[in-house]
mmCIF file of C-alpha atoms in Angstrom:
data_model
loop_
_atom_site.group_PDB
_atom_site.id
_atom_site.type_symbol
_atom_site.label_atom_id
_atom_site.label_comp_id
_atom_site.label_asym_id
_atom_site.label_seq_id
_atom_site.Cartn_x
_atom_site.Cartn_y
_atom_site.Cartn_z
ATOM 1 C CA MET A 1 1.662 -3.666 17.310
ATOM 2 C CA LEU A 2 -1.282 -3.342 19.720
ATOM 3 C CA GLY A 3 -4.146 -2.802 17.288
ATOM 4 C CA ILE A 4 -4.885 -2.601 13.534
ATOM 5 C CA GLY A 5 -7.540 -0.843 11.522
ATOM 6 C CA ALA A 6 -8.190 -0.455 7.779
ATOM 7 C CA TYR A 7 -10.483 1.154 5.266
ATOM 8 C CA ARG A 8 -11.322 -0.417 1.876
ATOM 9 C CA PRO A 9 -13.107 1.853 -0.641
ATOM 10 C CA LYS A 10 -16.709 0.882 -1.476
ATOM 11 C CA ARG A 11 -16.186 0.616 -5.262
ATOM 12 C CA LEU A 12 -14.982 -2.804 -6.425
ATOM 13 C CA ILE A 13 -13.586 -2.885 -9.967
ATOM 14 C CA THR A 14 -13.232 -6.319 -11.521
ATOM 15 C CA ASN A 15 -10.859 -7.201 -14.340
ATOM 16 C CA ASP A 16 -13.823 -7.628 -16.667
ATOM 17 C CA GLN A 17 -15.033 -4.106 -15.889
ATOM 18 C CA LEU A 18 -11.561 -2.644 -16.344
ATOM 19 C CA CYS A 19 -11.266 -4.303 -19.698
ATOM 20 C CA ARG A 20 -14.076 -2.192 -20.955
ATOM 21 C CA VAL A 21 -11.406 0.513 -21.557
ATOM 22 C CA MET A 22 -8.259 -1.640 -21.497
ATOM 23 C CA ASP A 23 -7.313 -4.046 -24.311
ATOM 24 C CA SER A 24 -6.891 -7.030 -22.095
ATOM 25 C CA SER A 25 -8.810 -9.841 -20.286
ATOM 26 C CA ASP A 26 -9.403 -11.182 -16.863
ATOM 27 C CA GLU A 27 -7.335 -14.297 -17.662
ATOM 28 C CA TRP A 28 -4.319 -12.335 -18.955
ATOM 29 C CA ILE A 29 -4.256 -10.047 -15.904
ATOM 30 C CA PHE A 30 -4.759 -12.786 -13.365
ATOM 31 C CA GLU A 31 -2.060 -15.020 -14.895
ATOM 32 C CA ARG A 32 0.539 -12.250 -14.818
ATOM 33 C CA SER A 33 -0.306 -10.646 -11.476
ATOM 34 C CA GLY A 34 -2.721 -12.667 -9.397
ATOM 35 C CA ILE A 35 -5.220 -9.826 -9.464
ATOM 36 C CA ARG A 36 -8.943 -10.337 -10.023
ATOM 37 C CA ALA A 37 -10.233 -7.049 -8.750
ATOM 38 C CA ARG A 38 -9.298 -3.777 -7.003
ATOM 39 C CA ARG A 39 -11.011 -1.081 -4.975
ATOM 40 C CA TRP A 40 -10.966 2.597 -6.041
ATOM 41 C CA ILE A 41 -12.211 5.650 -4.153
ATOM 42 C CA SER A 42 -15.489 7.035 -5.451
ATOM 43 C CA GLY A 43 -18.073 9.613 -4.457
ATOM 44 C CA ASP A 44 -16.986 11.578 -1.363
ATOM 45 C CA GLU A 45 -14.198 9.167 -0.439
ATOM 46 C CA THR A 46 -10.764 10.929 -0.217
ATOM 47 C CA MET A 47 -7.265 9.996 0.875
ATOM 48 C CA ARG A 48 -7.892 12.127 3.984
ATOM 49 C CA SER A 49 -11.178 10.435 4.885
ATOM 50 C CA ILE A 50 -9.942 6.912 4.394
ATOM 51 C CA SER A 51 -6.709 7.610 6.379
ATOM 52 C CA ALA A 52 -8.725 8.962 9.269
ATOM 53 C CA ALA A 53 -11.133 5.984 9.141
ATOM 54 C CA ALA A 54 -8.282 3.424 9.260
ATOM 55 C CA ALA A 55 -6.466 5.272 12.054
ATOM 56 C CA ASP A 56 -9.608 5.634 14.132
ATOM 57 C CA ARG A 57 -10.360 1.883 13.829
ATOM 58 C CA ALA A 58 -6.773 1.042 14.774
ATOM 59 C CA ILE A 59 -7.039 3.086 17.993
ATOM 60 C CA ILE A 60 -10.342 1.580 18.921
ATOM 61 C CA ASN A 61 -9.160 -1.953 18.204
ATOM 62 C CA SER A 62 -6.003 -1.376 20.255
ATOM 63 C CA GLY A 63 -7.929 -0.377 23.402
ATOM 64 C CA ILE A 64 -5.456 2.445 24.041
ATOM 65 C CA ASP A 65 -6.863 5.723 25.274
ATOM 66 C CA ARG A 66 -6.821 8.248 22.471
ATOM 67 C CA ASP A 67 -5.171 10.859 24.660
ATOM 68 C CA LYS A 68 -2.129 8.504 25.131
ATOM 69 C CA ILE A 69 -1.281 8.674 21.377
ATOM 70 C CA ASP A 70 1.674 11.074 21.123
ATOM 71 C CA MET A 71 2.843 10.627 17.503
ATOM 72 C CA LEU A 72 1.365 9.934 14.102
ATOM 73 C CA ILE A 73 3.263 8.895 10.946
ATOM 74 C CA LEU A 74 1.575 8.871 7.511
ATOM 75 C CA ALA A 75 3.277 6.719 4.913
ATOM 76 C CA THR A 76 2.100 7.656 1.373
ATOM 77 C CA SER A 77 3.346 8.687 -2.026
ATOM 78 C CA SER A 78 0.020 10.005 -3.355
ATOM 79 C CA TRP A 79 -1.011 12.697 -0.844
ATOM 80 C CA PRO A 80 -2.631 15.337 -3.092
ATOM 81 C CA TRP A 81 -0.753 18.365 -1.686
ATOM 82 C CA ASN A 82 2.945 19.171 -1.491
ATOM 83 C CA VAL A 83 2.016 21.624 1.215
ATOM 84 C CA PRO A 84 0.632 21.072 3.806
ATOM 85 C CA HIS A 85 1.641 17.466 4.479
ATOM 86 C CA GLY A 86 -1.098 15.110 5.496
ATOM 87 C CA ALA A 87 -0.337 13.712 8.966
ATOM 88 C CA PRO A 88 -1.257 16.827 10.973
ATOM 89 C CA MET A 89 -4.661 16.932 9.262
ATOM 90 C CA ILE A 90 -5.337 13.294 9.984
ATOM 91 C CA ALA A 91 -4.317 13.769 13.620
ATOM 92 C CA SER A 92 -6.734 16.652 13.892
ATOM 93 C CA ASP A 93 -9.519 14.633 12.200
ATOM 94 C CA ILE A 94 -9.286 11.792 14.670
ATOM 95 C CA GLY A 95 -9.175 14.079 17.733
ATOM 96 C CA ILE A 96 -5.514 14.226 18.617
ATOM 97 C CA ASN A 97 -4.486 17.589 17.215
ATOM 98 C CA GLY A 98 -1.196 18.950 18.457
ATOM 99 C CA ILE A 99 0.942 15.812 18.544
ATOM 100 C CA PRO A 100 4.038 15.342 16.408
ATOM 101 C CA ALA A 101 2.699 14.245 13.008
ATOM 102 C CA PHE A 102 4.647 13.851 9.748
ATOM 103 C CA ASP A 103 4.698 12.065 6.422
ATOM 104 C CA VAL A 104 7.024 9.390 5.103
ATOM 105 C CA ALA A 105 7.302 9.002 1.277
ATOM 106 C CA ALA A 106 9.010 5.764 0.338
ATOM 107 C CA GLY A 107 6.755 4.150 -2.206
ATOM 108 C CA CYS A 108 5.574 0.606 -1.507
ATOM 109 C CA GLY A 109 8.128 0.248 1.285
ATOM 110 C CA GLY A 110 6.694 3.379 3.066
ATOM 111 C CA PHE A 111 4.827 1.491 5.782
ATOM 112 C CA GLY A 112 7.955 -0.447 6.764
ATOM 113 C CA TYR A 113 9.998 2.709 6.901
ATOM 114 C CA ALA A 114 7.310 4.437 9.033
ATOM 115 C CA LEU A 115 7.077 1.377 11.316
ATOM 116 C CA GLY A 116 10.839 1.529 11.788
ATOM 117 C CA VAL A 117 10.626 5.238 12.794
ATOM 118 C CA ALA A 118 7.831 4.553 15.216
ATOM 119 C CA THR A 119 9.578 1.661 17.013
ATOM 120 C CA ASP A 120 12.842 3.627 17.227
ATOM 121 C CA ALA A 121 10.966 6.617 18.694
ATOM 122 C CA ILE A 122 9.424 4.401 21.323
ATOM 123 C CA ARG A 123 12.687 2.752 22.216
ATOM 124 C CA ALA A 124 14.344 6.161 22.481
ATOM 125 C CA GLY A 125 11.715 7.535 24.720
ATOM 126 C CA THR A 126 10.573 10.134 22.181
ATOM 127 C CA ALA A 127 7.086 8.674 22.021
ATOM 128 C CA ASN A 128 4.936 6.253 23.960
ATOM 129 C CA TYR A 129 2.170 5.264 21.535
ATOM 130 C CA VAL A 130 2.415 5.865 17.802
ATOM 131 C CA VAL A 131 -0.209 5.568 15.007
ATOM 132 C CA VAL A 132 1.355 4.435 11.762
ATOM 133 C CA ILE A 133 -0.765 4.753 8.633
ATOM 134 C CA GLY A 134 -0.116 3.458 5.151
ATOM 135 C CA VAL A 135 -2.448 4.976 2.608
ATOM 136 C CA GLU A 136 -2.651 5.447 -1.127
ATOM 137 C CA THR A 137 -5.189 6.488 -3.762
ATOM 138 C CA MET A 138 -3.305 5.084 -6.712
ATOM 139 C CA SER A 139 -6.350 5.334 -8.961
ATOM 140 C CA VAL A 140 -5.776 9.083 -9.158
ATOM 141 C CA GLY A 141 -2.475 8.647 -10.932
ATOM 142 C CA ILE A 142 -3.124 5.806 -13.430
ATOM 143 C CA ASP A 143 -3.948 5.552 -17.089
ATOM 144 C CA PRO A 144 -6.704 2.811 -17.091
ATOM 145 C CA THR A 145 -5.999 1.960 -20.735
ATOM 146 C CA ASP A 146 -2.333 1.239 -20.070
ATOM 147 C CA ARG A 147 -1.672 -2.540 -20.104
ATOM 148 C CA SER A 148 1.529 -2.186 -18.067
ATOM 149 C CA THR A 149 0.123 -0.299 -15.054
ATOM 150 C CA GLY A 150 -3.625 0.270 -15.404
ATOM 151 C CA PHE A 151 -4.637 -3.021 -13.846
ATOM 152 C CA ILE A 152 -2.010 -3.172 -11.079
ATOM 153 C CA PHE A 153 -3.094 -0.465 -8.584
ATOM 154 C CA GLY A 154 -5.854 -0.079 -5.990
ATOM 155 C CA ASP A 155 -6.708 2.318 -3.243
ATOM 156 C CA GLY A 156 -6.985 1.824 0.510
ATOM 157 C CA ALA A 157 -5.701 2.648 3.976
ATOM 158 C CA GLY A 158 -4.365 0.609 6.835
ATOM 159 C CA ALA A 159 -3.001 1.608 10.253
ATOM 160 C CA VAL A 160 -1.525 0.187 13.412
ATOM 161 C CA VAL A 161 -0.987 1.453 16.942
ATOM 162 C CA VAL A 162 2.546 0.750 18.136
ATOM 163 C CA GLY A 163 3.375 0.860 21.810
ATOM 164 C CA PRO A 164 5.680 -0.423 24.557
ATOM 165 C CA SER A 165 5.790 -4.086 25.428
ATOM 166 C CA ASP A 166 7.442 -6.422 27.992
ATOM 167 C CA VAL A 167 8.813 -8.462 25.041
ATOM 168 C CA ASN A 168 10.193 -7.299 21.744
ATOM 169 C CA GLY A 169 7.329 -7.455 19.375
ATOM 170 C CA ILE A 170 8.986 -5.753 16.433
ATOM 171 C CA ALA A 171 12.546 -6.645 15.345
ATOM 172 C CA PRO A 172 14.813 -3.964 13.781
ATOM 173 C CA VAL A 173 13.433 -2.812 10.470
ATOM 174 C CA ILE A 174 15.762 -3.736 7.617
ATOM 175 C CA SER A 175 15.694 -1.421 4.600
ATOM 176 C CA GLY A 176 17.635 -0.472 1.469
ATOM 177 C CA SER A 177 17.418 1.261 -1.858
ATOM 178 C CA ASP A 178 18.663 1.260 -5.470
ATOM 179 C CA GLY A 179 18.661 4.721 -7.009
ATOM 180 C CA GLU A 180 20.350 3.425 -10.130
ATOM 181 C CA ASN A 181 17.021 1.822 -10.986
ATOM 182 C CA ALA A 182 14.828 4.685 -9.777
ATOM 183 C CA ASP A 183 13.259 5.256 -13.115
ATOM 184 C CA ALA A 184 11.806 1.731 -13.243
ATOM 185 C CA ILE A 185 8.808 3.134 -11.383
ATOM 186 C CA MET A 186 8.169 6.802 -11.780
ATOM 187 C CA GLN A 187 5.867 9.731 -12.563
ATOM 188 C CA ASN A 188 5.763 10.576 -16.254
ATOM 189 C CA HIS A 189 6.573 14.295 -15.581
ATOM 190 C CA ASP A 190 8.240 15.894 -12.567
ATOM 191 C CA THR A 191 5.904 18.364 -10.937
ATOM 192 C CA VAL A 192 7.803 21.557 -11.921
ATOM 193 C CA GLU A 193 7.978 20.346 -15.543
ATOM 194 C CA TYR A 194 4.340 19.605 -15.580
ATOM 195 C CA MET A 195 3.358 23.061 -14.205
ATOM 196 C CA ALA A 196 5.464 24.679 -17.000
ATOM 197 C CA ARG A 197 3.698 22.342 -19.510
ATOM 198 C CA ALA A 198 0.298 23.356 -18.269
ATOM 199 C CA VAL A 199 1.161 27.063 -18.834
ATOM 200 C CA GLU A 200 2.522 26.358 -22.287
ATOM 201 C CA TYR A 201 -0.475 24.252 -23.370
ATOM 202 C CA GLN A 202 -3.084 26.888 -22.312
ATOM 203 C CA THR A 203 -2.746 28.356 -25.751
ATOM 204 C CA LYS A 204 -3.002 25.091 -27.640
ATOM 205 C CA ASP A 205 -6.032 23.174 -28.830
ATOM 206 C CA PRO A 206 -6.852 20.499 -26.276
ATOM 207 C CA GLU A 207 -8.271 18.310 -29.029
ATOM 208 C CA THR A 208 -4.989 18.080 -30.893
ATOM 209 C CA ASP A 209 -2.498 18.979 -28.095
ATOM 210 C CA PRO A 210 -3.899 17.789 -24.790
ATOM 211 C CA VAL A 211 -1.827 18.721 -21.698
ATOM 212 C CA GLY A 212 -2.207 15.141 -20.439
ATOM 213 C CA ARG A 213 -2.196 13.842 -16.890
ATOM 214 C CA LEU A 214 0.429 13.001 -14.282
ATOM 215 C CA ILE A 215 0.513 9.225 -14.211
ATOM 216 C CA ILE A 216 2.659 6.384 -12.842
ATOM 217 C CA THR A 217 4.847 4.452 -15.298
ATOM 218 C CA MET A 218 6.555 1.122 -14.592
ATOM 219 C CA GLU A 219 8.882 -1.250 -16.308
ATOM 220 C CA GLY A 220 7.477 -4.442 -14.841
ATOM 221 C CA PRO A 221 10.179 -6.945 -16.124
ATOM 222 C CA ARG A 222 12.954 -4.621 -14.794
ATOM 223 C CA VAL A 223 11.298 -4.452 -11.361
ATOM 224 C CA PHE A 224 10.734 -8.147 -11.375
ATOM 225 C CA ARG A 225 14.467 -8.838 -12.072
ATOM 226 C CA TRP A 226 15.512 -6.410 -9.290
ATOM 227 C CA ALA A 227 13.116 -8.066 -6.855
ATOM 228 C CA ALA A 228 14.351 -11.548 -7.688
ATOM 229 C CA ILE A 229 17.953 -10.605 -6.940
ATOM 230 C CA THR A 230 17.647 -8.128 -4.082
ATOM 231 C CA LEU A 231 14.732 -9.270 -1.930
ATOM 232 C CA PRO A 232 15.880 -12.846 -0.981
ATOM 233 C CA LYS A 233 19.038 -11.275 0.541
ATOM 234 C CA ALA A 234 17.014 -8.691 2.358
ATOM 235 C CA LEU A 235 14.629 -11.362 3.769
ATOM 236 C CA LYS A 236 17.493 -13.452 5.028
ATOM 237 C CA ARG A 237 19.041 -10.440 6.725
ATOM 238 C CA MET A 238 15.711 -9.726 8.417
ATOM 239 C CA LEU A 239 15.684 -13.222 9.893
ATOM 240 C CA THR A 240 19.270 -12.883 11.013
ATOM 241 C CA GLU A 241 18.786 -9.550 12.689
ATOM 242 C CA SER A 242 15.636 -10.759 14.445
ATOM 243 C CA GLY A 243 17.253 -13.928 15.716
ATOM 244 C CA ALA A 244 14.534 -16.025 14.082
ATOM 245 C CA GLY A 245 14.865 -18.851 11.605
ATOM 246 C CA PRO A 246 12.583 -19.847 8.800
ATOM 247 C CA GLU A 247 11.157 -22.545 11.058
ATOM 248 C CA ASP A 248 10.055 -19.816 13.565
ATOM 249 C CA ILE A 249 8.030 -17.846 11.046
ATOM 250 C CA GLU A 250 4.233 -18.542 11.223
ATOM 251 C CA VAL A 251 2.940 -16.096 8.714
ATOM 252 C CA PHE A 252 4.467 -14.468 5.568
ATOM 253 C CA VAL A 253 3.247 -10.973 4.596
ATOM 254 C CA PRO A 254 4.997 -9.813 1.469
ATOM 255 C CA HIS A 255 4.133 -6.644 -0.436
ATOM 256 C CA GLN A 256 1.022 -7.301 -2.570
ATOM 257 C CA ALA A 257 2.559 -6.388 -5.863
ATOM 258 C CA ASN A 258 2.669 -9.628 -7.824
ATOM 259 C CA ALA A 259 1.569 -13.113 -6.709
ATOM 260 C CA ARG A 260 4.315 -14.753 -8.762
ATOM 261 C CA ILE A 261 7.015 -12.727 -6.962
ATOM 262 C CA ASN A 262 5.596 -13.627 -3.641
ATOM 263 C CA GLU A 263 5.444 -17.378 -4.391
ATOM 264 C CA LEU A 264 9.070 -17.203 -5.568
ATOM 265 C CA MET A 265 10.169 -15.489 -2.392
ATOM 266 C CA LYS A 266 8.383 -18.005 -0.242
ATOM 267 C CA LYS A 267 9.971 -20.889 -2.039
ATOM 268 C CA ASN A 268 13.518 -19.343 -1.932
ATOM 269 C CA LEU A 269 13.218 -18.912 1.829
ATOM 270 C CA GLY A 270 12.330 -22.554 2.272
ATOM 271 C CA LEU A 271 9.026 -21.711 3.979
ATOM 272 C CA PRO A 272 6.532 -24.639 4.166
ATOM 273 C CA ASP A 273 3.969 -24.791 1.405
ATOM 274 C CA ASP A 274 1.155 -24.664 3.925
ATOM 275 C CA LEU A 275 2.515 -21.680 5.802
ATOM 276 C CA PRO A 276 -0.137 -18.868 5.651
ATOM 277 C CA MET A 277 0.854 -16.163 3.136
ATOM 278 C CA ALA A 278 -0.983 -12.907 2.442
ATOM 279 C CA ASN A 279 -2.858 -12.861 -0.836
ATOM 280 C CA ASP A 280 -4.888 -9.668 -0.427
ATOM 281 C CA ILE A 281 -3.654 -8.752 -3.881
ATOM 282 C CA GLU A 282 -6.367 -10.921 -5.548
ATOM 283 C CA ASN A 283 -9.200 -8.511 -4.684
ATOM 284 C CA THR A 284 -7.329 -5.382 -3.526
ATOM 285 C CA ALA A 285 -4.437 -5.196 -6.020
ATOM 286 C CA ASN A 286 -1.280 -3.208 -5.276
ATOM 287 C CA THR A 287 -1.986 -0.376 -2.805
ATOM 288 C CA SER A 288 1.635 0.626 -2.454
ATOM 289 C CA ALA A 289 2.239 1.949 1.130
ATOM 290 C CA ALA A 290 -1.163 0.629 2.291
ATOM 291 C CA SER A 291 -0.381 -2.891 1.053
ATOM 292 C CA ILE A 292 1.173 -4.397 4.147
ATOM 293 C CA PRO A 293 -1.347 -3.160 6.816
ATOM 294 C CA LEU A 294 -4.230 -4.056 4.528
ATOM 295 C CA ALA A 295 -2.869 -7.548 3.921
ATOM 296 C CA ILE A 296 -2.297 -8.125 7.713
ATOM 297 C CA GLU A 297 -5.781 -6.841 8.481
ATOM 298 C CA GLU A 298 -7.352 -9.171 5.901
ATOM 299 C CA MET A 299 -5.586 -12.240 7.268
ATOM 300 C CA LEU A 300 -6.614 -11.406 10.886
ATOM 301 C CA ALA A 301 -10.174 -10.492 10.013
ATOM 302 C CA THR A 302 -10.716 -13.727 7.961
ATOM 303 C CA GLY A 303 -8.938 -16.046 10.383
ATOM 304 C CA LYS A 304 -6.046 -16.935 8.042
ATOM 305 C CA ALA A 305 -3.712 -15.608 10.634
ATOM 306 C CA LYS A 306 -4.011 -15.021 14.464
ATOM 307 C CA GLY A 307 -2.855 -12.293 16.772
ATOM 308 C CA GLY A 308 0.382 -13.233 18.523
ATOM 309 C CA GLN A 309 1.785 -15.187 15.554
ATOM 310 C CA LEU A 310 5.294 -14.301 14.282
ATOM 311 C CA ALA A 311 5.160 -12.760 10.825
ATOM 312 C CA LEU A 312 7.850 -11.963 8.249
ATOM 313 C CA ILE A 313 6.848 -8.695 6.630
ATOM 314 C CA LEU A 314 8.350 -6.982 3.544
ATOM 315 C CA GLY A 315 7.363 -3.982 1.459
ATOM 316 C CA PHE A 316 9.163 -3.064 -1.753
ATOM 317 C CA GLY A 317 8.749 -1.001 -4.899
ATOM 318 C CA ALA A 318 9.281 2.555 -6.030
ATOM 319 C CA GLY A 319 12.637 4.080 -5.225
ATOM 320 C CA LEU A 320 13.569 1.334 -5.877
ATOM 321 C CA SER A 321 13.475 0.592 -2.184
ATOM 322 C CA TYR A 322 12.380 -1.998 0.436
ATOM 323 C CA ALA A 323 11.759 -2.208 4.150
ATOM 324 C CA GLY A 324 10.673 -5.107 6.326
ATOM 325 C CA THR A 325 10.857 -6.820 9.716
ATOM 326 C CA VAL A 326 9.932 -9.765 11.778
ATOM 327 C CA ALA A 327 7.017 -8.832 14.030
ATOM 328 C CA THR A 328 4.297 -10.256 16.267
ATOM 329 C CA LEU A 329 0.927 -9.802 14.686
ATOM 330 C CA PRO A 330 -1.663 -7.590 16.587
ATOM 331 C CA PRO A 331 -4.934 -9.026 17.760
ATOM 332 C CA ALA A 332 -7.711 -9.599 15.212
ATOM 333 C CA PRO A 333 -9.681 -6.381 14.690
ATOM 334 C CA LYS A 334 -12.972 -5.988 16.569
ATOM 335 C CA ILE A 335 -13.997 -3.477 13.872
ATOM 336 C CA SER A 336 -12.781 -4.581 10.357
ATOM 337 C CA SER A 337 -12.712 -3.012 6.987
ATOM 338 C CA PHE A 338 -15.117 -5.701 5.742
ATOM 339 C CA ASP A 339 -17.944 -4.669 8.137
ATOM 340 C CA ASP A 340 -20.837 -3.350 6.141
ATOM 341 C CA LEU A 341 -18.674 -3.103 2.965
ATOM 342 C CA ASP A 342 -21.219 -2.809 0.191
ATOM 343 C CA ASP A 343 -20.398 -1.873 -3.393
ATOM 344 C CA SER A 344 -23.991 -0.772 -3.912
ATOM 345 C CA ASP A 345 -23.197 2.383 -1.762
ATOM 346 C CA ALA A 346 -20.341 3.436 -3.994
ATOM 347 C CA GLY A 347 -20.361 6.805 -5.659
ATOM 348 C CA PRO A 348 -19.181 7.893 -9.136
ATOM 349 C CA LEU A 349 -15.588 7.411 -10.206
ATOM 350 C CA ALA A 350 -13.211 10.212 -11.200
ATOM 351 C CA LEU A 351 -13.615 11.463 -14.792
ATOM 352 C CA HIS A 352 -10.467 9.864 -16.122
ATOM 353 C CA LEU A 353 -11.942 6.506 -15.164
ATOM 354 C CA ALA A 354 -15.112 6.996 -17.188
ATOM 355 C CA GLY A 355 -16.541 4.032 -19.009
ATOM 356 C CA ILE A 356 -15.364 1.355 -16.530
ATOM 357 C CA VAL A 357 -18.690 1.161 -14.625
ATOM 358 C CA ASP A 358 -22.213 1.878 -15.719
#
């Protein structure tokens, strides 16, 4: 990873603000998740604009000439269109139109899957320099009154430039899935069903028979149990395949889904208590496919980690699926997502989030 860039939406939503519409409290949310706040897109911010901003910063921070980028991979599960897919538009937006550009949809593990595709493409000679983006606008698909999911998700975008190196900076990506538990995290209606529902409900009174919205549902305890059983084995396999031992790991970057799960994984791996571990979840929440690059960028930008350190990285969630690797961290970003980040410049939230901010 030669460079990293990120974009964090301007609008910060604290637990106290969210609890204006949700029957909960800051203390209850933090104790169960480790989340104090999250950022949601507002005003003219879109998934397309924040993806382009993160990718542009990653290219600038990498120092690689833009015309040398010959592939772009967009990891997301919340791109607003089924057709066209997002990557070609992002490539055009950042001035590299015409290159191979495609999307990867693998939930919270999406960035890891995309990183694996990028590294394999470079090793095979299919590409030389690849931009990998993880992005989500999870706020679009949540019910802010739902105590099981409304507080969990945030928005954001992170990107890295992957390129050739004299030493192996990214070990083989280890991944897996469990379709038997797919419905533990899912959309409440499939898209075809929802389109039929929209037609049917056109003749009904929206006051008594609202068509409703497409939202994310999750069985938190079920996902927690799956993670507790599956992920320790996956992490050990990552270490084995990379040739590294726990004593070689200098930074731990787990998916930012739940602080309790992350502490449990760190303990089970036998990593030292003082070993730096990403905790971007506290003020960013769970940004799904954007979680890993955002967490890495936060650690580098704040000095909690340094470029060149060896990191154990793991994303996991919807699918259920996971993907991770052992990798050398890129240099600290010259342009970070925290530069000039001011909540006062934020615009209005989407209509379904009304009542959360003044």
